[in-house]
Coordinates of C-alpha atoms and ligand atoms in Angstrom, one line a residue:
X50 CA -11.2 22.6 20.7
X51 CA -11.9 21.3 17.5
X52 CA -10.7 17.9 16.3
X53 CA -10.5 16.4 12.9
X54 CA -11.7 12.6 13.1
X55 CA -11.4 10.4 9.6
X56 CA -13.1 7.0 10.3
X57 CA -15.1 8.6 13.0
X58 CA -17.9 6.6 12.5
X59 CA -16.1 3.4 12.3
X60 CA -15.5 1.4 15.2
X61 CA -12.9 3.3 17.0
X62 CA -14.2 6.4 15.7
X63 CA -17.7 6.1 16.9
X64 CA -16.7 5.6 21.3
X65 CA -13.7 8.3 20.4
X66 CA -15.7 10.2 18.9
X67 CA -19.2 10.1 21.3
X68 CA -16.5 10.9 24.0
X69 CA -14.3 14.3 22.7
X70 CA -18.2 15.6 21.8
X71 CA -18.7 15.9 25.6
X72 CA -15.9 18.7 25.1
X73 CA -14.9 19.6 21.9
X74 CA -16.7 19.6 18.7
X75 CA -15.8 16.7 16.4
X76 CA -16.2 17.0 12.6
X77 CA -15.7 13.2 11.3
X78 CA -14.8 12.2 8.4
X79 CA -15.7 9.3 6.4
X80 CA -17.1 7.3 3.3
X81 CA -19.0 4.8 5.5
X82 CA -17.2 1.9 3.1
X83 CA -16.7 -0.5 6.9
X84 CA -18.6 2.1 9.5
X85 CA -22.6 2.8 9.7
X86 CA -22.0 5.4 12.5
X87 CA -24.4 3.1 13.8
X88 CA -23.1 3.8 17.9
X89 CA -22.9 7.7 17.1
X90 CA -24.8 9.5 19.6
X91 CA -26.5 12.1 18.4
X92 CA -24.5 15.8 19.8
X93 CA -24.8 18.8 18.8
X94 CA -20.9 18.4 19.0
X95 CA -20.4 16.3 15.9
X96 CA -20.4 17.3 12.4
X97 CA -20.8 14.2 9.8
X98 CA -19.2 14.4 6.0
X99 CA -19.9 11.4 4.3
X100 CA -17.1 11.8 1.9
X101 CA -13.9 9.4 0.9
X102 CA -9.9 11.5 2.2
X103 CA -9.9 14.4 -0.1
X104 CA -7.8 17.4 -1.3
X105 CA -10.9 19.9 -1.0
X106 CA -12.9 18.5 2.0
X107 CA -9.6 18.6 3.9
X108 CA -9.1 21.8 3.4
X109 CA -11.9 22.8 4.3
X110 CA -12.3 21.3 8.0
X111 CA -8.6 20.9 9.2
X112 CA -7.8 24.8 8.3
X113 CA -10.5 24.8 11.4
X114 CA -9.2 22.6 14.0
X115 CA -6.7 22.3 16.5
X116 CA -5.2 18.8 16.9
X117 CA -6.2 15.4 13.7
X118 CA -7.4 12.6 14.5
X119 CA -6.5 9.6 11.7
X120 CA -8.2 6.9 12.1
X121 CA -9.7 6.2 8.9
X122 CA -8.9 2.9 6.6
X123 CA -9.0 -0.7 5.1
X124 CA -8.6 -2.2 8.6
X125 CA -7.8 -6.3 8.6
X126 CA -5.8 -8.3 7.4
X127 CA -8.1 -10.5 5.9
X128 CA -9.5 -7.6 3.6
X129 CA -6.3 -6.1 3.1
X130 CA -4.6 -9.5 1.6
X131 CA -7.5 -9.9 -0.9
X132 CA -7.6 -5.4 -1.6
X133 CA -4.3 -4.6 -2.9
X134 CA -5.4 -1.3 -4.2
X135 CA -7.9 -0.2 -1.7
X136 CA -4.4 -1.0 0.8
X137 CA -1.9 1.2 -1.4
X138 CA -5.0 4.0 -1.2
X139 CA -4.7 4.1 2.4
X140 CA -0.8 5.1 2.3
X141 CA -1.9 7.8 -0.9
X142 CA -3.9 8.8 2.7
X143 CA -2.6 10.2 4.7
X144 CA 0.2 11.9 2.3
X145 CA -2.7 13.7 1.6
X146 CA -3.8 14.5 5.4
X147 CA -0.1 14.7 5.7
X148 CA 0.5 17.4 3.4
X149 CA -2.8 20.0 4.2
X150 CA -1.7 19.5 8.1
X151 CA 1.5 20.4 7.7
X152 CA -0.3 23.5 5.4
X153 CA -2.0 25.2 8.5
X154 CA 0.5 23.4 10.7
X155 CA -1.9 20.5 13.5
X156 CA -0.9 18.2 15.0
X157 CA -1.7 14.6 13.9
X158 CA -2.7 11.2 15.8
X159 CA -2.6 8.9 13.2
X160 CA -3.7 4.6 14.1
X161 CA -1.3 1.8 13.4
X162 CA -1.6 -1.7 14.1
X163 CA 0.1 -4.2 16.0
X164 CA 0.7 -5.6 12.5
X165 CA 3.5 -4.0 12.3
X166 CA 6.1 -6.3 14.2
X167 CA 5.2 -8.5 11.8
X168 CA 6.9 -12.3 12.3
X169 CA 8.4 -11.0 15.9
X170 CA 5.9 -13.0 18.1
X171 CA 7.5 -15.6 16.4
X172 CA 10.8 -15.1 18.0
X173 CA 10.2 -13.3 20.4
X174 CA 7.6 -14.9 23.0
X175 CA 7.6 -11.9 25.2
X176 CA 6.6 -8.0 24.8
X177 CA 6.2 -5.9 21.7
X178 CA 8.7 -2.7 22.5
X179 CA 8.7 0.4 20.2
X180 CA 11.6 -0.2 19.6
X181 CA 11.9 -2.8 18.7
X182 CA 13.1 -4.5 14.7
X183 CA 10.4 -5.2 12.6
X184 CA 10.0 -9.1 10.9
X185 CA 8.2 -9.2 7.3
X186 CA 7.7 -12.4 5.1
X187 CA 7.5 -10.9 1.2
X188 CA 3.7 -12.4 1.1
X189 CA 1.0 -10.2 1.0
X190 CA -0.2 -11.1 4.4
X191 CA 1.5 -8.5 5.3
X192 CA 0.2 -5.3 2.9
X193 CA -1.5 -3.8 5.3
X194 CA 1.8 -4.0 7.7
X195 CA 3.7 -2.8 5.3
X196 CA 2.3 0.5 4.3
X197 CA 1.2 0.9 7.9
X198 CA 4.7 1.3 8.3
X199 CA 5.1 3.6 5.0
X200 CA 2.5 5.7 7.0
X201 CA 4.3 5.9 9.8
X202 CA 7.2 6.9 7.8
X203 CA 4.9 9.4 6.8
X204 CA 4.0 11.6 9.9
X205 CA 7.5 11.1 11.5
X206 CA 9.0 12.7 8.5
X207 CA 6.4 15.4 7.9
X208 CA 7.5 17.5 11.4
X209 CA 5.1 18.5 12.7
X210 CA 3.6 16.9 16.3
X211 CA 2.3 13.3 16.6
X212 CA 1.9 10.7 17.9
X213 CA 1.4 7.2 16.8
X214 CA -0.8 4.5 18.9
X215 CA 0.1 0.9 17.5
X216 CA -3.3 -0.5 18.6
X217 CA -2.8 -4.3 19.4
X218 CA -6.9 -5.9 19.6
X219 CA -9.3 -3.7 20.5
X220 CA -12.4 -5.5 20.5
X221 CA -16.7 -4.6 21.4
X222 CA -19.8 -4.2 19.9
X223 CA -19.2 -2.0 16.9
X224 CA -16.4 -3.6 15.3
X225 CA -17.2 -4.6 11.7
X226 CA -21.1 -5.1 12.1
X227 CA -22.0 -4.9 8.1
X228 CA -19.2 -7.6 7.0
X229 CA -18.1 -9.5 10.3
X230 CA -14.2 -10.5 10.4
X231 CA -12.1 -9.5 12.8
X232 CA -12.1 -12.9 15.3
X233 CA -14.2 -11.2 18.5
X234 CA -16.0 -9.7 16.2
X235 CA -17.4 -12.6 14.0
X236 CA -17.8 -14.7 17.5
X237 CA -20.2 -12.1 18.1
X238 CA -22.3 -12.5 15.1
X239 CA -22.2 -16.2 15.6
X240 CA -23.3 -16.6 19.5
X241 CA -26.0 -13.5 19.0
X242 CA -27.1 -14.7 16.1
X243 CA -26.8 -18.5 16.9
X244 CA -24.4 -19.7 13.7
X245 CA -21.0 -22.1 13.9
X246 CA -18.3 -20.1 15.1
X247 CA -15.8 -20.2 12.3
X248 CA -11.5 -20.4 14.4
X249 CA -8.8 -20.4 11.3
X250 CA -6.1 -22.8 12.8
X251 CA -5.9 -24.5 15.9
X252 CA -7.2 -21.7 17.9
X253 CA -4.0 -22.1 20.4
X254 CA -2.7 -18.5 18.8
X255 CA -2.8 -16.2 21.6
X256 CA -4.3 -12.7 21.5
X257 CA -4.2 -9.6 24.1
X258 CA -7.0 -8.3 24.0
X259 CA -8.1 -4.4 25.1
X260 CA -11.8 -3.4 25.3
X261 CA -13.0 -0.5 23.5
X262 CA -13.2 2.7 26.6
X263 CA -10.0 1.6 27.6
X264 CA -8.6 2.5 23.7
X265 CA -11.1 4.9 24.0
X266 CA -9.9 6.3 27.8
X267 CA -5.7 5.7 26.0
X268 CA -6.2 8.5 23.2
X269 CA -7.5 11.0 25.0
X270 CA -4.8 10.9 27.0
X271 CA -2.5 11.5 23.9
X272 CA -5.0 14.0 22.4
X273 CA -4.3 16.0 26.0
X274 CA -0.7 15.1 26.4
X275 CA 0.1 16.1 22.8
X276 CA -1.6 20.0 23.1
X277 CA 0.1 20.3 26.1
X278 CA 3.6 18.8 25.2
X279 CA 3.5 19.2 20.7
X280 CA 5.3 15.9 21.0
X281 CA 6.3 13.4 18.7
X282 CA 6.3 10.5 20.3
X283 CA 5.2 6.2 19.4
X284 CA 3.2 4.3 22.0
X285 CA 2.1 1.0 22.6
X286 CA -2.1 1.2 23.3
X287 CA -4.0 -1.9 25.0
X288 CA -4.0 -4.1 27.3
X289 CA -1.2 -6.2 28.2
X290 CA -3.0 -8.5 31.0
X291 CA -6.0 -9.8 29.8
X292 CA -4.0 -12.5 27.6
X293 CA -6.5 -15.6 26.7
X294 CA -6.0 -18.1 23.1
X295 CA -8.4 -17.8 20.4
X296 CA -10.7 -20.9 22.1
X297 CA -10.1 -19.5 25.7
X298 CA -11.9 -17.3 24.0
X299 CA -14.5 -18.9 22.6
X300 CA -14.9 -20.7 26.1
X301 CA -15.7 -17.5 27.9
X302 CA -18.1 -16.3 25.5
X303 CA -20.5 -19.5 24.4
X304 CA -20.1 -18.9 28.9
X305 CA -21.6 -15.5 29.6
X306 CA -23.4 -16.2 26.3
X307 CA -25.7 -18.5 28.7
X308 CA -25.1 -17.2 31.7
X309 CA -26.3 -13.8 30.0
X310 CA -29.1 -16.5 28.5
X311 CA -28.1 -15.6 24.7
X312 CA -27.8 -19.3 24.6
X313 CA -29.3 -21.7 25.4
X314 CA -27.0 -24.2 24.6
X315 CA -23.6 -25.1 22.6
X316 CA -23.3 -24.0 19.2
X317 CA -21.0 -25.6 16.5
X318 CA -17.4 -24.4 15.9
X319 CA -15.5 -25.6 13.1
X320 CA -11.4 -25.1 12.4
X321 CA -10.3 -25.2 9.1
X322 CA -6.5 -24.4 8.0
X323 CA -5.1 -21.5 8.2
X324 CA -4.8 -21.2 4.6
X325 CA -8.8 -20.6 4.1
X326 CA -7.8 -17.2 4.8
X327 CA -5.4 -16.4 2.1
X328 CA -2.6 -17.2 0.2
X329 CA 0.3 -17.9 2.1
X330 CA -1.2 -16.5 5.9
X331 CA 0.8 -17.1 8.5
X332 CA -0.6 -16.1 11.8
X333 CA 1.3 -14.9 14.9
X334 CA 1.4 -17.7 17.5
X335 CA 1.6 -15.0 20.2
X336 CA 0.7 -11.2 20.7
X337 CA 1.4 -8.5 23.7
X338 CA 2.4 -5.3 23.7
X339 CA 4.9 -3.8 26.1
X340 CA 3.0 -0.6 27.8
X341 CA 6.0 0.7 30.3
X342 CA 6.3 4.1 27.8
X343 CA 2.2 4.7 27.4
X344 CA 1.9 3.6 31.8
X345 CA 5.1 6.2 32.6
X346 CA 4.5 8.9 30.2
X347 CA 0.6 9.3 29.2
X348 CA -1.0 7.4 32.6
X349 CA -2.4 4.9 30.3
X350 CA -3.5 1.9 33.2
X351 CA -5.8 -0.4 30.2
X352 CA -9.2 -1.3 33.7
X353 CA -11.3 -3.5 32.3
X354 CA -11.0 -7.4 31.9
X355 CA -11.6 -10.3 28.5
X356 CA -14.7 -11.7 30.8
X357 CA -16.1 -7.5 31.9
X358 CA -15.4 -6.6 27.9
X359 CA -17.4 -9.6 27.1
X360 CA -20.8 -9.0 28.8
X361 CA -20.1 -5.2 28.0
X362 CA -20.0 -6.2 24.0
X363 CA -23.2 -8.5 24.4
X364 CA -25.1 -6.1 25.8
X365 CA -24.3 -3.6 23.1
X366 CA -25.5 -5.9 21.3
X367 CA -28.4 -6.6 21.8
X368 CA -29.4 -3.1 22.4
X369 CA -29.2 -1.9 18.9
X370 CA -30.2 -5.8 17.6
X371 CA -33.3 -4.9 15.5
X372 CA -30.6 -2.0 14.0
X373 CA -27.9 -4.1 13.1
X374 CA -30.1 -6.4 11.4
X375 CA -31.2 -4.2 8.9
X376 CA -27.9 -3.3 8.2
X377 CA -27.1 -6.9 7.4
X378 CA -29.7 -6.8 5.2
X379 CA -28.5 -3.8 3.4
Ligands
LIG74 N1 -9.5 -2.1 16.5 C1 -8.3 -2.7 16.4 O1 -8.6 -3.5 17.3 C2 -7.3 -2.6 15.9 C3 -6.2 -2.7 15.5 C4 -5.2 -2.2 15.2 C5 -5.5 -0.7 14.3 N2 -6.3 -0.8 14.1 C6 -6.7 1.3 13.6 O2 -7.6 1.6 14.1 C7 -8.1 2.5 12.8 C8 -9.6 2.4 13.1 O3 -9.7 0.7 13.5 P1 -11.6 0.1 13.4 O4 -11.2 -1.1 14.1 O5 -12.2 1.6 14.3 O6 -12.1 -0.3 11.9 P2 -13.7 0.4 10.6 O7 -12.9 -0.4 9.7 O8 -14.4 0.5 12.1 O9 -12.8 1.8 10.9 C9 -12.0 2.2 10.1 C10 -13.0 3.3 9.3 O10 -12.6 4.3 8.5 C11 -13.7 4.4 6.9 N3 -13.1 4.3 5.9 C12 -12.2 3.4 5.1 N4 -11.7 4.8 4.2 C13 -11.9 5.7 4.0 C14 -11.9 6.5 3.7 N5 -11.0 6.6 2.2 N6 -11.8 7.7 3.7 C15 -13.1 7.8 4.5 N7 -13.1 7.1 5.3 C16 -12.9 5.7 4.7 C17 -14.7 3.6 7.5 O11 -15.5 4.0 6.3 C18 -14.4 3.7 9.1 O12 -15.8 3.7 10.2 C19 -7.6 2.0 11.6 O13 -6.7 2.7 10.8 C20 -7.0 0.1 11.9 O14 -5.6 -0.2 11.1 C21 -7.3 -0.7 14.8

């Protein structure tokens, strides 16, 4: 098959492009705004277009592919709070892409986020299901989630075959390489470069951590299912077993770094009030995906526990350390 991956030079995109290019031809469209392509393997089955999403390039690529995987996005709540225009640009890009996909009748996989469940984690301490309702406050904190909801609707209303994946906390080496800000990326950076770890709030808020290889396996199951069944489905994707607080994540990462002899002594930990992350920042205490739908329909089962995922991430970070330093200096 021929597949277009927008945002293919980013974190999820790089791992996914490498995996899919084993048996398919992958076109990557990426402006390298947050992506670096560092982890992309040299492979004659990958062709990279270094550009923002725009109509002309998309026209050329989309008519030649069997499937579109749309990952390109400004990502992360902290960044999106400060860049309202860029969040709106996400929506405009999804509209442009969907229109061209409609013209050539191409199925789409869209990457949404667990953030669309909004404040549900405050009211409902169980796991979130795809047909749950959403609860938001009107604040910049929720711009990213609001726009993801609208983008989901653009895809749903397109009448094209689609899969929407609501991604719950995927981690691994390669997140935010240029500017480590998301939680796993910032802890990994602090430990590898021996800088203080910063935690916003008390650190007892819990998350379900999914290693990148499991997310990629889920996407590949989705690709096969979508091509075969021309479905219109929304799935949570993540890991429903690896639930840890931010403090526990920090402790585990430090312990494993010591075992791997990356750290020889303790590292400073700084706790900052949540409001330091932006105006009216509401953090969610608990977030866990209900995965029954994706398990039943796609046969998805996450396999990699947090301890193993951290070890794999550290090993990769060491392998790429020199190239990473060069990226950070740019
Ligand atoms: N990693 C997670 O845990 C997570 C969770 C929820 C949702 N998601 C979603 O998954 C997708 C991929 O996320 P990621 O973690 O790989 O982030 P990422 O920042 O590494 O990847 C996004 C990629 O899109 C590119 N990009 C951004 N704007 C672009 C534009 N206008 N034109 C072309 N390229 C553009 C960036 O350069 C980058 O390579 C995003 O849509 C994100 O919202 C990820």
